[in-house]
JSON list of C-alpha atoms in Angstrom, two decimals:
[
{"chain": "A", "resi": 1, "resn": "LEU", "atom": "CA", "xyz": [72.48, -34.44, 44.10]},
{"chain": "A", "resi": 2, "resn": "ASN", "atom": "CA", "xyz": [69.93, -31.58, 43.59]},
{"chain": "A", "resi": 3, "resn": "PHE", "atom": "CA", "xyz": [69.86, -28.20, 45.61]},
{"chain": "A", "resi": 4, "resn": "THR", "atom": "CA", "xyz": [66.68, -25.87, 45.82]},
{"chain": "A", "resi": 5, "resn": "PHE", "atom": "CA", "xyz": [67.21, -22.63, 46.32]},
{"chain": "A", "resi": 6, "resn": "ARG", "atom": "CA", "xyz": [64.28, -20.47, 48.08]},
{"chain": "A", "resi": 7, "resn": "LYS", "atom": "CA", "xyz": [63.69, -17.14, 48.41]},
{"chain": "A", "resi": 8, "resn": "SER", "atom": "CA", "xyz": [60.35, -16.19, 50.60]},
{"chain": "A", "resi": 9, "resn": "LEU", "atom": "CA", "xyz": [58.48, -13.19, 48.89]},
{"chain": "A", "resi": 10, "resn": "PRO", "atom": "CA", "xyz": [55.27, -11.78, 50.44]},
{"chain": "A", "resi": 11, "resn": "ALA", "atom": "CA", "xyz": [52.88, -13.01, 47.42]},
{"chain": "A", "resi": 12, "resn": "VAL", "atom": "CA", "xyz": [53.69, -16.40, 49.02]},
{"chain": "A", "resi": 13, "resn": "GLY", "atom": "CA", "xyz": [53.33, -16.51, 52.07]},
{"chain": "A", "resi": 14, "resn": "ALA", "atom": "CA", "xyz": [50.39, -14.68, 51.75]},
{"chain": "A", "resi": 15, "resn": "ARG", "atom": "CA", "xyz": [48.88, -17.19, 49.99]},
{"chain": "A", "resi": 16, "resn": "ARG", "atom": "CA", "xyz": [49.93, -19.90, 52.32]},
{"chain": "A", "resi": 17, "resn": "PRO", "atom": "CA", "xyz": [46.97, -22.72, 53.54]},
{"chain": "A", "resi": 18, "resn": "LEU", "atom": "CA", "xyz": [46.64, -24.18, 56.62]},
{"chain": "A", "resi": 19, "resn": "CYS", "atom": "CA", "xyz": [46.15, -27.68, 56.32]},
{"chain": "A", "resi": 20, "resn": "ARG", "atom": "CA", "xyz": [44.15, -29.87, 58.22]},
{"chain": "A", "resi": 21, "resn": "CYS", "atom": "CA", "xyz": [45.90, -29.98, 61.16]},
{"chain": "A", "resi": 22, "resn": "GLY", "atom": "CA", "xyz": [46.11, -26.58, 61.76]},
{"chain": "A", "resi": 23, "resn": "LYS", "atom": "CA", "xyz": [50.15, -25.85, 60.92]},
{"chain": "A", "resi": 24, "resn": "LYS", "atom": "CA", "xyz": [50.74, -23.47, 57.90]},
{"chain": "A", "resi": 25, "resn": "ALA", "atom": "CA", "xyz": [51.54, -26.12, 54.64]},
{"chain": "A", "resi": 26, "resn": "ASN", "atom": "CA", "xyz": [54.72, -26.30, 52.95]},
{"chain": "A", "resi": 27, "resn": "LEU", "atom": "CA", "xyz": [55.55, -25.45, 49.03]},
{"chain": "A", "resi": 28, "resn": "LYS", "atom": "CA", "xyz": [57.36, -28.00, 47.66]},
{"chain": "A", "resi": 29, "resn": "PRO", "atom": "CA", "xyz": [58.28, -28.57, 44.11]},
{"chain": "A", "resi": 30, "resn": "VAL", "atom": "CA", "xyz": [57.65, -32.01, 41.74]},
{"chain": "A", "resi": 31, "resn": "LEU", "atom": "CA", "xyz": [61.29, -32.90, 41.34]},
{"chain": "A", "resi": 32, "resn": "LYS", "atom": "CA", "xyz": [60.89, -36.52, 40.02]},
{"chain": "A", "resi": 33, "resn": "GLU", "atom": "CA", "xyz": [62.17, -36.85, 36.65]},
{"chain": "A", "resi": 34, "resn": "THR", "atom": "CA", "xyz": [59.57, -39.00, 35.53]},
{"chain": "A", "resi": 35, "resn": "SER", "atom": "CA", "xyz": [56.31, -36.97, 36.31]},
{"chain": "A", "resi": 36, "resn": "ARG", "atom": "CA", "xyz": [54.35, -34.83, 33.50]},
{"chain": "A", "resi": 37, "resn": "HIS", "atom": "CA", "xyz": [54.30, -32.52, 37.12]},
{"chain": "A", "resi": 38, "resn": "LYS", "atom": "CA", "xyz": [58.00, -32.22, 37.21]},
{"chain": "A", "resi": 39, "resn": "GLY", "atom": "CA", "xyz": [58.57, -28.44, 38.12]},
{"chain": "A", "resi": 40, "resn": "ARG", "atom": "CA", "xyz": [54.66, -27.98, 39.23]},
{"chain": "A", "resi": 41, "resn": "TYR", "atom": "CA", "xyz": [54.48, -26.85, 42.96]},
{"chain": "A", "resi": 42, "resn": "PHE", "atom": "CA", "xyz": [52.40, -27.96, 45.66]},
{"chain": "A", "resi": 43, "resn": "TRP", "atom": "CA", "xyz": [51.52, -27.08, 49.07]},
{"chain": "A", "resi": 44, "resn": "SER", "atom": "CA", "xyz": [51.07, -30.03, 51.68]},
{"chain": "A", "resi": 45, "resn": "CYS", "atom": "CA", "xyz": [51.13, -30.66, 55.43]},
{"chain": "A", "resi": 46, "resn": "THR", "atom": "CA", "xyz": [55.27, -29.47, 57.51]},
{"chain": "A", "resi": 47, "resn": "ASN", "atom": "CA", "xyz": [54.50, -32.84, 59.11]},
{"chain": "A", "resi": 48, "resn": "PRO", "atom": "CA", "xyz": [56.47, -36.22, 57.50]},
{"chain": "A", "resi": 49, "resn": "ARG", "atom": "CA", "xyz": [54.94, -38.90, 55.06]},
{"chain": "A", "resi": 50, "resn": "LEU", "atom": "CA", "xyz": [55.83, -42.39, 56.58]},
{"chain": "A", "resi": 51, "resn": "ARG", "atom": "CA", "xyz": [55.42, -43.46, 53.29]},
{"chain": "A", "resi": 52, "resn": "LYS", "atom": "CA", "xyz": [54.16, -43.75, 50.16]},
{"chain": "A", "resi": 53, "resn": "GLY", "atom": "CA", "xyz": [49.99, -43.16, 50.95]},
{"chain": "A", "resi": 54, "resn": "GLU", "atom": "CA", "xyz": [50.77, -42.98, 54.77]},
{"chain": "A", "resi": 55, "resn": "TYR", "atom": "CA", "xyz": [51.42, -40.21, 57.01]},
{"chain": "A", "resi": 56, "resn": "GLN", "atom": "CA", "xyz": [51.71, -39.40, 60.36]},
{"chain": "A", "resi": 57, "resn": "THR", "atom": "CA", "xyz": [48.86, -36.71, 60.62]},
{"chain": "A", "resi": 58, "resn": "CYS", "atom": "CA", "xyz": [47.44, -35.65, 57.83]},
{"chain": "A", "resi": 59, "resn": "ASP", "atom": "CA", "xyz": [47.26, -35.66, 53.69]},
{"chain": "A", "resi": 60, "resn": "PHE", "atom": "CA", "xyz": [47.04, -31.67, 53.05]},
{"chain": "A", "resi": 61, "resn": "PHE", "atom": "CA", "xyz": [47.72, -31.35, 49.39]},
{"chain": "A", "resi": 62, "resn": "GLN", "atom": "CA", "xyz": [47.07, -28.90, 47.05]},
{"chain": "A", "resi": 63, "resn": "TRP", "atom": "CA", "xyz": [48.84, -28.11, 43.81]},
{"chain": "A", "resi": 64, "resn": "ASP", "atom": "CA", "xyz": [50.14, -23.88, 44.01]},
{"chain": "A", "resi": 65, "resn": "ASP", "atom": "CA", "xyz": [48.54, -23.07, 40.83]},
{"chain": "A", "resi": 66, "resn": "GLU", "atom": "CA", "xyz": [45.09, -23.61, 42.37]},
{"chain": "A", "resi": 67, "resn": "ARG", "atom": "CA", "xyz": [45.95, -22.37, 45.38]},
{"chain": "A", "resi": 68, "resn": "ILE", "atom": "CA", "xyz": [46.79, -18.85, 43.16]},
{"chain": "A", "resi": 69, "resn": "ALA", "atom": "CA", "xyz": [43.25, -19.56, 41.65]},
{"chain": "A", "resi": 70, "resn": "GLU", "atom": "CA", "xyz": [41.50, -19.74, 45.06]},
{"chain": "A", "resi": 71, "resn": "VAL", "atom": "CA", "xyz": [43.29, -16.81, 46.43]},
{"chain": "A", "resi": 72, "resn": "GLU", "atom": "CA", "xyz": [42.24, -14.70, 43.50]},
{"chain": "A", "resi": 73, "resn": "ALA", "atom": "CA", "xyz": [38.45, -15.72, 43.67]},
{"chain": "A", "resi": 74, "resn": "GLU", "atom": "CA", "xyz": [39.09, -14.86, 47.68]},
{"chain": "A", "resi": 75, "resn": "ARG", "atom": "CA", "xyz": [39.97, -11.03, 46.42]},
{"chain": "A", "resi": 76, "resn": "ARG", "atom": "CA", "xyz": [37.94, -10.70, 43.74]},
{"chain": "A", "resi": 77, "resn": "ALA", "atom": "CA", "xyz": [34.47, -11.73, 46.28]},
{"chain": "A", "resi": 78, "resn": "LYS", "atom": "CA", "xyz": [35.60, -9.44, 49.18]},
{"chain": "A", "resi": 79, "resn": "GLN", "atom": "CA", "xyz": [35.82, -6.44, 46.38]},
{"chain": "A", "resi": 80, "resn": "GLN", "atom": "CA", "xyz": [32.24, -7.08, 46.13]},
{"chain": "A", "resi": 81, "resn": "PRO", "atom": "CA", "xyz": [30.31, -4.04, 47.19]},
{"chain": "A", "resi": 82, "resn": "GLN", "atom": "CA", "xyz": [28.75, -5.53, 51.22]},
{"chain": "A", "resi": 83, "resn": "HIS", "atom": "CA", "xyz": [24.98, -4.26, 50.46]},
{"chain": "A", "resi": 84, "resn": "PRO", "atom": "CA", "xyz": [22.73, -6.07, 48.00]},
{"chain": "A", "resi": 85, "resn": "LYS", "atom": "CA", "xyz": [21.73, -4.55, 44.92]},
{"chain": "A", "resi": 86, "resn": "GLN", "atom": "CA", "xyz": [18.07, -3.31, 44.96]},
{"chain": "A", "resi": 87, "resn": "PRO", "atom": "CA", "xyz": [16.42, -5.20, 41.83]},
{"chain": "A", "resi": 88, "resn": "GLN", "atom": "CA", "xyz": [15.39, -3.29, 39.22]},
{"chain": "A", "resi": 89, "resn": "GLN", "atom": "CA", "xyz": [12.07, -1.73, 38.42]},
{"chain": "A", "resi": 90, "resn": "PRO", "atom": "CA", "xyz": [11.50, -2.47, 34.82]},
{"chain": "A", "resi": 91, "resn": "TYR", "atom": "CA", "xyz": [11.42, 0.64, 32.12]},
{"chain": "A", "resi": 92, "resn": "GLN", "atom": "CA", "xyz": [7.84, 2.18, 31.17]},
{"chain": "A", "resi": 93, "resn": "PRO", "atom": "CA", "xyz": [8.23, 5.00, 29.20]},
{"chain": "A", "resi": 94, "resn": "GLN", "atom": "CA", "xyz": [6.14, 8.47, 30.16]},
{"chain": "A", "resi": 95, "resn": "GLN", "atom": "CA", "xyz": [3.10, 8.84, 28.13]},
{"chain": "A", "resi": 96, "resn": "PRO", "atom": "CA", "xyz": [3.34, 12.88, 27.10]},
{"chain": "A", "resi": 97, "resn": "GLN", "atom": "CA", "xyz": [0.08, 15.12, 29.42]},
{"chain": "A", "resi": 98, "resn": "GLN", "atom": "CA", "xyz": [-1.86, 15.56, 26.65]},
{"chain": "A", "resi": 99, "resn": "GLN", "atom": "CA", "xyz": [-2.41, 11.90, 25.87]},
{"chain": "A", "resi": 100, "resn": "GLN", "atom": "CA", "xyz": [-3.14, 11.20, 29.69]},
{"chain": "A", "resi": 101, "resn": "VAL", "atom": "CA", "xyz": [-5.68, 14.11, 29.47]},
{"chain": "A", "resi": 102, "resn": "GLN", "atom": "CA", "xyz": [-7.67, 12.80, 26.77]},
{"chain": "A", "resi": 103, "resn": "GLN", "atom": "CA", "xyz": [-7.57, 9.26, 28.29]},
{"chain": "A", "resi": 104, "resn": "GLN", "atom": "CA", "xyz": [-8.85, 10.48, 31.39]},
{"chain": "A", "resi": 105, "resn": "GLN", "atom": "CA", "xyz": [-11.90, 12.08, 29.53]},
{"chain": "A", "resi": 106, "resn": "HIS", "atom": "CA", "xyz": [-12.91, 9.10, 27.46]},
{"chain": "A", "resi": 107, "resn": "GLN", "atom": "CA", "xyz": [-13.19, 7.20, 30.43]}
]
């Protein structure tokens, strides 16, 4: 018998993706004892799976750790300035005033 107690946290709800059929996906753990992913969390469609590989409406699936990375990348992108940067001109050292005058006299 397996009981999974879940506590809803705002950070988890904020990253909840929409599946392909437009519903909010559910967060579930891998429970299979022989799986190398046991204990890892994933998001999937709320509609039931009919049988292995066959779904009622959509087959949405995303690992939660991948979703966390995706949400973090989106957050960083929003923090970037929205105006495009002006290209910087290459540095050109100024010649002293006296050298400029001398160059003009020789021309």
